C-alpha positions as a printed NumPy array, in Angstrom:
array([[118.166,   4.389, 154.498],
       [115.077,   7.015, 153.973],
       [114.853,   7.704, 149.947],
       [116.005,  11.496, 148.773],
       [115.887,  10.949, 144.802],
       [111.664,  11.515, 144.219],
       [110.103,  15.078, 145.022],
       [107.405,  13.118, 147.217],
       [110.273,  10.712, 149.02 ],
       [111.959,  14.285, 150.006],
       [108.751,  16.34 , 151.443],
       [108.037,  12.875, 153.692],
       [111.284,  13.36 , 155.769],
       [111.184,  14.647, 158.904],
       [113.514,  17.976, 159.265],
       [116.659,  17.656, 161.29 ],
       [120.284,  19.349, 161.202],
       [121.709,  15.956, 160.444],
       [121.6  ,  15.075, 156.424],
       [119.534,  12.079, 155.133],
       [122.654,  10.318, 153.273],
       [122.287,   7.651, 150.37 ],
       [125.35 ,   5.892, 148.875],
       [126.328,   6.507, 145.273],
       [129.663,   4.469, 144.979],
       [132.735,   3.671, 147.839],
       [133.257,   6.314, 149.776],
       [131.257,   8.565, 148.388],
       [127.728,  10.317, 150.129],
       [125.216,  12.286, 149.06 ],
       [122.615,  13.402, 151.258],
       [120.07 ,  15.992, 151.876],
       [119.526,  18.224, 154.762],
       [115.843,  19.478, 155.828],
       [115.6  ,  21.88 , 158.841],
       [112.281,  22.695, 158.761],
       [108.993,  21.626, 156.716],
       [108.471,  24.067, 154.362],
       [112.603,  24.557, 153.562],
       [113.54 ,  24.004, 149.992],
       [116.433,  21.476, 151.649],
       [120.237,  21.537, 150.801],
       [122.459,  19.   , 149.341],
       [125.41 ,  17.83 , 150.658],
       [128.622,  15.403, 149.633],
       [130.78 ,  13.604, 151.873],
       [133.97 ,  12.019, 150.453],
       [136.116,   9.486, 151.789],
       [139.367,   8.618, 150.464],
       [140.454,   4.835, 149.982],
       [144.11 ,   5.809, 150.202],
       [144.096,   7.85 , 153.038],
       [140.699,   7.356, 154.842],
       [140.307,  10.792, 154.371],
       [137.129,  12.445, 155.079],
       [135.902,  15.646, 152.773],
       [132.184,  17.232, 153.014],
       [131.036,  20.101, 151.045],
       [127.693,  21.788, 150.412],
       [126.374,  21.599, 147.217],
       [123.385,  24.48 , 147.392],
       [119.356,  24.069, 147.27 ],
       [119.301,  23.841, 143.548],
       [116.373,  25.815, 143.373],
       [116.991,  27.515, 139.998],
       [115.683,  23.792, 139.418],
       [112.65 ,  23.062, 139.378],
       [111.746,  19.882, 141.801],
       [111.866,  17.072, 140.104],
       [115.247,  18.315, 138.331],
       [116.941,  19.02 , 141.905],
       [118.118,  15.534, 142.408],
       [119.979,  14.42 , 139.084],
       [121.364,  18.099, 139.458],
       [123.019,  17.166, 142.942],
       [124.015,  13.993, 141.949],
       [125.621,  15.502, 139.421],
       [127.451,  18.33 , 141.221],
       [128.917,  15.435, 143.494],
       [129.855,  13.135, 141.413],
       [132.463,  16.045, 139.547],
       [133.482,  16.704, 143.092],
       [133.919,  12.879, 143.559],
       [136.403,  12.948, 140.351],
       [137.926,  16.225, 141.07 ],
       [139.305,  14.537, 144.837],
       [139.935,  11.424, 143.099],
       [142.549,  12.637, 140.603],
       [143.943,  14.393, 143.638],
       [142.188,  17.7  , 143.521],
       [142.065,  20.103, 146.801],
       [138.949,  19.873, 149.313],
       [138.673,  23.79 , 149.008],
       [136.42 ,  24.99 , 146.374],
       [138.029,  27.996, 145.109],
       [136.627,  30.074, 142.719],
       [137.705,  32.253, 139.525],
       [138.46 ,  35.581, 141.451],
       [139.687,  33.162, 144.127],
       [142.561,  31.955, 141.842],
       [143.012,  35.362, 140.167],
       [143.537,  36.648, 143.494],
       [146.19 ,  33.971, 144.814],
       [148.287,  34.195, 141.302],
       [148.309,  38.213, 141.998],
       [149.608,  37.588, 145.082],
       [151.946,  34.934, 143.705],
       [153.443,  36.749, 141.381],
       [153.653,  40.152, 143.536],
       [156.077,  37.891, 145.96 ],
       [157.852,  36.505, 142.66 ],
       [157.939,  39.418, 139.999],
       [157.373,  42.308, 142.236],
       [154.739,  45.337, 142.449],
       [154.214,  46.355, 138.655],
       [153.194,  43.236, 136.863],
       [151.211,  41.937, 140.154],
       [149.448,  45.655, 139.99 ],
       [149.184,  45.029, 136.158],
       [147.5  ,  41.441, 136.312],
       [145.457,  43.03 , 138.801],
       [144.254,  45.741, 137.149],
       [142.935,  43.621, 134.007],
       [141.003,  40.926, 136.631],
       [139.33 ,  44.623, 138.56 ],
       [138.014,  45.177, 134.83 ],
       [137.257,  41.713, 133.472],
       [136.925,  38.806, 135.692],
       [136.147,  39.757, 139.742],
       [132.989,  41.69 , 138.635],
       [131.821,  39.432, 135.75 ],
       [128.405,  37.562, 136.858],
       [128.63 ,  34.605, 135.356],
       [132.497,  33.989, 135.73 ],
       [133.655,  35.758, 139.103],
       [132.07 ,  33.14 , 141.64 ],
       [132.049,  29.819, 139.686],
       [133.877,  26.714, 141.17 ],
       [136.688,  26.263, 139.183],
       [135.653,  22.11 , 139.036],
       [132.163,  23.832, 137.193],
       [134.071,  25.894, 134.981],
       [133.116,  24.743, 131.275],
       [134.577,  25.585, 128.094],
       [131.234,  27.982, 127.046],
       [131.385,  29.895, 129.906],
       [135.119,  31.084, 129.07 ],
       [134.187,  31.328, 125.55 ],
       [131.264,  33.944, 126.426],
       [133.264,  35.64 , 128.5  ],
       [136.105,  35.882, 125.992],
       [133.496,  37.422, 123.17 ],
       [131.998,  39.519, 125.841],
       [135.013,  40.941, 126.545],
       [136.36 ,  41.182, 122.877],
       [133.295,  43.118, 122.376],
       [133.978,  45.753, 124.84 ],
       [135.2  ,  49.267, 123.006],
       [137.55 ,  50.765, 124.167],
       [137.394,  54.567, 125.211],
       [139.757,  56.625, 123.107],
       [138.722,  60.064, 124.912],
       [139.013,  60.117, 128.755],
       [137.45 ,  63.446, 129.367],
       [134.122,  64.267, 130.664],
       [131.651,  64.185, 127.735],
       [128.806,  62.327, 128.335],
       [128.817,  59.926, 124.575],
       [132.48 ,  59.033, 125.413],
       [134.799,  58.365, 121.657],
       [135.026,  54.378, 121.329],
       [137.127,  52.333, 119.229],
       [137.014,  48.56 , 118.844],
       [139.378,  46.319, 121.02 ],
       [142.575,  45.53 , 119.068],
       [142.846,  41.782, 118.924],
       [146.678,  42.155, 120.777],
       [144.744,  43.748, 123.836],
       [142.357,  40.845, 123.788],
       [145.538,  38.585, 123.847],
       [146.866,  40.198, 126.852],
       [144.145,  40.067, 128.725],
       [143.059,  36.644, 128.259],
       [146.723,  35.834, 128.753],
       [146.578,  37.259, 132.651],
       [143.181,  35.261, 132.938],
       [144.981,  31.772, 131.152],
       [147.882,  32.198, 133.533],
       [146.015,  32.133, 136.568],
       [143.983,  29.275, 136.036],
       [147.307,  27.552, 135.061],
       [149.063,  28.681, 138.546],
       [145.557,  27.14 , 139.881],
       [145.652,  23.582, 137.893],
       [149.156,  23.715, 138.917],
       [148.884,  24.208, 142.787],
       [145.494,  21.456, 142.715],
       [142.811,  23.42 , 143.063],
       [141.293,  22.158, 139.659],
       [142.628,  18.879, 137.934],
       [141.903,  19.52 , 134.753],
       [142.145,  22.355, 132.128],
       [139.82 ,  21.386, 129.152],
       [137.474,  24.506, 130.039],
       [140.421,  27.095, 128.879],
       [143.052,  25.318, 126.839],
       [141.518,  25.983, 123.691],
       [139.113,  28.642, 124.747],
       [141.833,  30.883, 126.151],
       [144.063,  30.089, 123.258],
       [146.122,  33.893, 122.051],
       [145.288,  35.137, 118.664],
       [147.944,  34.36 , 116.193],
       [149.751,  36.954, 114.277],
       [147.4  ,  39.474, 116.61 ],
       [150.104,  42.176, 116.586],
       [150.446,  42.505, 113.242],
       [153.76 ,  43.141, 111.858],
       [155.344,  46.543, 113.008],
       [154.969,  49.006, 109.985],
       [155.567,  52.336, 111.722],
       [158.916,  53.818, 111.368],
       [161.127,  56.805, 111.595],
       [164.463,  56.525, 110.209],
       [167.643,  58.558, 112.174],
       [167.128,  61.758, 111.018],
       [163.134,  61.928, 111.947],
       [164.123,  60.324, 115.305],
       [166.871,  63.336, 115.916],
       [164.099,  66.124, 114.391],
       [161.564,  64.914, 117.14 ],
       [164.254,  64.719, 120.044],
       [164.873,  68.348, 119.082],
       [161.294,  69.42 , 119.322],
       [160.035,  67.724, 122.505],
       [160.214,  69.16 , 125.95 ],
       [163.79 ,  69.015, 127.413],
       [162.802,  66.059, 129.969],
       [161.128,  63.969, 127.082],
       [163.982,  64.7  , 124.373],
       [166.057,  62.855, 127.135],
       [163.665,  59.825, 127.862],
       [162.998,  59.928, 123.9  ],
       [166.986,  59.736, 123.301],
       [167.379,  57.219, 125.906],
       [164.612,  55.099, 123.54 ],
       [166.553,  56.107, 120.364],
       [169.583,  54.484, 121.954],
       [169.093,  50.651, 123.311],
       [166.322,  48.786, 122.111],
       [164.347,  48.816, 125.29 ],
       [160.119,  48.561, 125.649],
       [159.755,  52.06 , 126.84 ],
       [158.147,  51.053, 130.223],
       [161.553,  48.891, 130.897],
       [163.624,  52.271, 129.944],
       [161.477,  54.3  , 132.449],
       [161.665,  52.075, 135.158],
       [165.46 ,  52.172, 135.09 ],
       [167.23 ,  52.937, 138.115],
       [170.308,  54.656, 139.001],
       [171.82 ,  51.368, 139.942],
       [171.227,  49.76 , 137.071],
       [174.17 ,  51.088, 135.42 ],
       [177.732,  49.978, 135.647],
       [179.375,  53.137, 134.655],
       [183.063,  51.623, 134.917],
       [182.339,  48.526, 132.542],
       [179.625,  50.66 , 131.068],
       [176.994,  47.866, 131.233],
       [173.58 ,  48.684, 131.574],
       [171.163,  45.713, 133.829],
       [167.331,  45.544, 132.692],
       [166.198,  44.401, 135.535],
       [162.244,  44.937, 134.824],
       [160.662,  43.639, 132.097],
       [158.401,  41.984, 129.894],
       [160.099,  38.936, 130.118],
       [160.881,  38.903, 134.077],
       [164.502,  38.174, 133.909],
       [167.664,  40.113, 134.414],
       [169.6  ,  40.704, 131.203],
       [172.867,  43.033, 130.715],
       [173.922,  45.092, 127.931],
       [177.392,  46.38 , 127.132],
       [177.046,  49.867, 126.005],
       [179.016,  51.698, 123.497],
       [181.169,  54.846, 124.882],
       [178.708,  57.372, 123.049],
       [176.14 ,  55.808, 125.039],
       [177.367,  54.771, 128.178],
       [178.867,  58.826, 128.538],
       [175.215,  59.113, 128.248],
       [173.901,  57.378, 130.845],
       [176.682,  58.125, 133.122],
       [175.939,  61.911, 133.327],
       [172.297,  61.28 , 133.639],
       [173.149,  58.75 , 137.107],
       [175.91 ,  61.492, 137.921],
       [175.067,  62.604, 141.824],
       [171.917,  60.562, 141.365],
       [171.372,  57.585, 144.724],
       [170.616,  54.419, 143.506],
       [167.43 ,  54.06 , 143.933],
       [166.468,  57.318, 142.125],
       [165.209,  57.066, 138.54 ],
       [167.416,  57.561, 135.218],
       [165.074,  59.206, 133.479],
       [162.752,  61.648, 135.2  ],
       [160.604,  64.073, 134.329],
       [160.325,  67.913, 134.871],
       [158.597,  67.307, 138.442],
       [160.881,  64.8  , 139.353],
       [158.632,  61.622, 138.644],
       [159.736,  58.643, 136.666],
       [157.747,  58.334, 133.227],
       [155.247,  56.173, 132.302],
       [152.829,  55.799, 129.811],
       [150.356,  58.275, 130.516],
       [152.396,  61.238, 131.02 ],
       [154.613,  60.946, 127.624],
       [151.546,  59.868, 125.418],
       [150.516,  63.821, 125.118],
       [154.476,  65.202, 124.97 ],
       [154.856,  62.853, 122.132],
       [151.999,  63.661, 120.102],
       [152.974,  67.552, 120.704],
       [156.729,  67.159, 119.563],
       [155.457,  65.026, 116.624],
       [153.242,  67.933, 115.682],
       [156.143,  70.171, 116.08 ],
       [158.212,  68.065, 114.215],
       [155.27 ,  67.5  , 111.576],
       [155.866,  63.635, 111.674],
       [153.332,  61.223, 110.282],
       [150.644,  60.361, 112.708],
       [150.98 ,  56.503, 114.32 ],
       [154.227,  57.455, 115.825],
       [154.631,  56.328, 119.743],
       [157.213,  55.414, 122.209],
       [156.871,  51.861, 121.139],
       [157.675,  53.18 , 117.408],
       [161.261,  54.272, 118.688],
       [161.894,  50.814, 119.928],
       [160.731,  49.194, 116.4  ],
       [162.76 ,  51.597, 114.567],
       [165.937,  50.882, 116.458],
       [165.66 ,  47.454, 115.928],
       [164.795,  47.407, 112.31 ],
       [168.464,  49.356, 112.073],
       [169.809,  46.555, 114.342],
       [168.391,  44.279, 111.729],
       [169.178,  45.677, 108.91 ],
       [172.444,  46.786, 109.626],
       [173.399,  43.278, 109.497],
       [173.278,  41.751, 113.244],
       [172.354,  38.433, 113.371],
       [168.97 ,  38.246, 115.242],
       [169.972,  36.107, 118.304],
       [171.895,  39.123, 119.656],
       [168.76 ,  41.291, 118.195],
       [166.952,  39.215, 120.226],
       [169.17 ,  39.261, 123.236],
       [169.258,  43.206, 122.997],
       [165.817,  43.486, 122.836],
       [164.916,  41.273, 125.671],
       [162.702,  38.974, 123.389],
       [162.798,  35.037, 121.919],
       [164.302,  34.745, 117.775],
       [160.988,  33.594, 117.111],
       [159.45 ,  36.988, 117.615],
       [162.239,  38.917, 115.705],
       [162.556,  36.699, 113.303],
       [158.263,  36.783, 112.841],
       [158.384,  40.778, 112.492],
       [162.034,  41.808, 111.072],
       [162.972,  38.627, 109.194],
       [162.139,  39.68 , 106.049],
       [164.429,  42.703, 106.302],
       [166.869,  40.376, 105.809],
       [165.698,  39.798, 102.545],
       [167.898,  42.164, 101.074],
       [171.121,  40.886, 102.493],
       [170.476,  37.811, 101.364],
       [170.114,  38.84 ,  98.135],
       [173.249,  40.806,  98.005],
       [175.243,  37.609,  99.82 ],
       [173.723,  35.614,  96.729],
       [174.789,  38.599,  94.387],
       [178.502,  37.607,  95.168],
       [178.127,  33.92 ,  94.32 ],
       [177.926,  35.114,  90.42 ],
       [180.336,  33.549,  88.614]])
């Protein structure tokens, strides 16, 4: 068996197609293929499983970022964390980062649907398939640094507040929430990939990829009744009603525009959220105030077509109330900070602190206690107080 582990041992072998092979432990090869004389060489594993009999080969590269002398311990390397990866039951396939961003896109298009697959991939297009150091890696050589850079490098990243054409575009620093959601996508598609065997272990983003605690803060914009009704009655007739609509259940406001027609039950006036954050259908019984509400607005409408739609027709999203909502704030001369979201965190700080226990605040909302009870708990404060006010004797 001809010698590949010196620099001298290696330029001494005669080229061929077939690899020059050495044994490093049962069932498992690693050799080095020469094709011509002056080739830097490749190195190459071959596997063979004990349980199965099995047989795996995979090319490990020239190592040339090496410099000669280095090339050999590097290989060895390389194929021994194959070697563990197939022994623990890993897949044969070396599949990359954007490889397993790509397959949990398409796993959760076929699960979820169109808007959080086009969501997930939308954050991987900015911060993962065109990152050089992360984008190509072998998920078995993915390390805890390298996630760790790319988290800070991507914490880092202002964000532009101004999306015109000047050429020094208005930046702000990267809210540590955003951060959480996009690692989050990242986290949950290396998970789908641990999960399905293409990497058997997850020490390189456990900890690395860990969210930010307490990142959102707790909610301290809000506009009592009266404000909400003052800047329903100076927005734009198709806003008022998507703004009303917001003012009336405690939806996210991307759940409330993607409502459909059929999603209401106009004769036991129940109202199915079929879309959002959390994934999962949940019902709510509306009261007759509101249900009249939503049963004029699906009156002559087909299923399919959108609840709340704006002056062209479209459904709402994001982009196209953010500027209507800053102009019927200025019109209402609100305080600055308001948003969509804001309507949602006022409605249920009413819920709250009108006295409904925060499982069915929870429920509403489409949300876990936990998170209620993190950012409206201590409205409770005061009804606790008064509940203790009656135990005076």
């Amino acid at each position: 068996m001809a010698r590949i582990d010196t620099v001298d041992s290696r330029s001494k072998l005669k080229p061929r197609a077939e690899p020059y092979w050495i044994k490093l432990s049962s069932g498992c090869m690693l050799g080095f293929r020469k094709m011509t004389s002056t080739s830097t060489g490749t190195w190459v594993a071959r596997y063979r499983s004990a349980d199965t009999g099995k047989r795996d080969k995979r090319s490990l590269g020239e190592f040339d970022d090496k410099i000669p002398s280095q090339r050999f311990d590097e290989a060895k390397k390389a194929a021994e964390i194959w070697f563990s990866h197939l022994g623990k039951g890993g897949s044969s396939e070396a599949v990359t980062v954007s490889m397993a961003c790509k397959r949990y896109v398409k796993h959760v298009r076929a699960i979820r649907g169109n808007e959080p697959a086009d969501d997930l991939e939308m954050r991987f297009r900015r911060w993962v398939y065109d990152d050089p150091v992360l984008a190509d890696i072998d998920l078995s050589k993915l390390t805890k640094t390298r996630i760790e850079n790319w988290r800070k490098a991507m914490a880092l990243t202002p964000v532009k507040v101004n999306r015109d054409s000047r050429e020094i575009p208005v930046t702000r620093p990267r809210a540590a929430s955003s951060v959480n959601r996009d690692i989050a996508a990242l986290r949950a598609a290396l998970n789908y990939a641990h999960d399905a065997g293409d990497v058997t272990t997850d020490m390189a983003w456990r900890v690395a990829l860990r969210p930010t605690k307490n990142a959102d803060g707790r909610r301290d914009v809000y506009i009592d009744l009266e404000q909400r009704r003052k800047l329903i009655e100076k927005a734009h007739s198709d806003l008022a009603i998507f703004l009303t609509g917001l003012s009336s259940v405690p939806l996210r406001p991307g759940a409330l525009a993607s409502l459909k027609a059929a999603n209401f039950e106009s004769r036991l006036s129940v109202l199915t959220i079929g879309k959002d954050k959390t994934g999962k259908d949940r019902k709510i019984k509306l009261p007759t105030a509101t249900a009249a509400m939503f049963a004029k607005l699906c009156e002559h409408k087909p299923p399919s077509v959108s609840i709340f739609r704006r002056e062209d027709g479209q459904a709402w999203n994001k982009d196209a109330w953010k500027k209507p909502i800053k102009a019927a704030l200025a019109a209402a001369e609100l305080r600055d900070g308001v948003t969509a979201y804001t309507l949602r965190h006022s409605v249920i700080t009413d819920l709250v602190t009108g006295g409904l226990d925060l499982l069915t605040v929870a429920q509403l909302s489409g949300t876990s206690v936990a998170m209620i009870e993190r950012h409206y708990g201590h409205l409770r404060a005061d009804h606790a107080a008064a509940a203790l006010a009656k135990l005076t004797v």
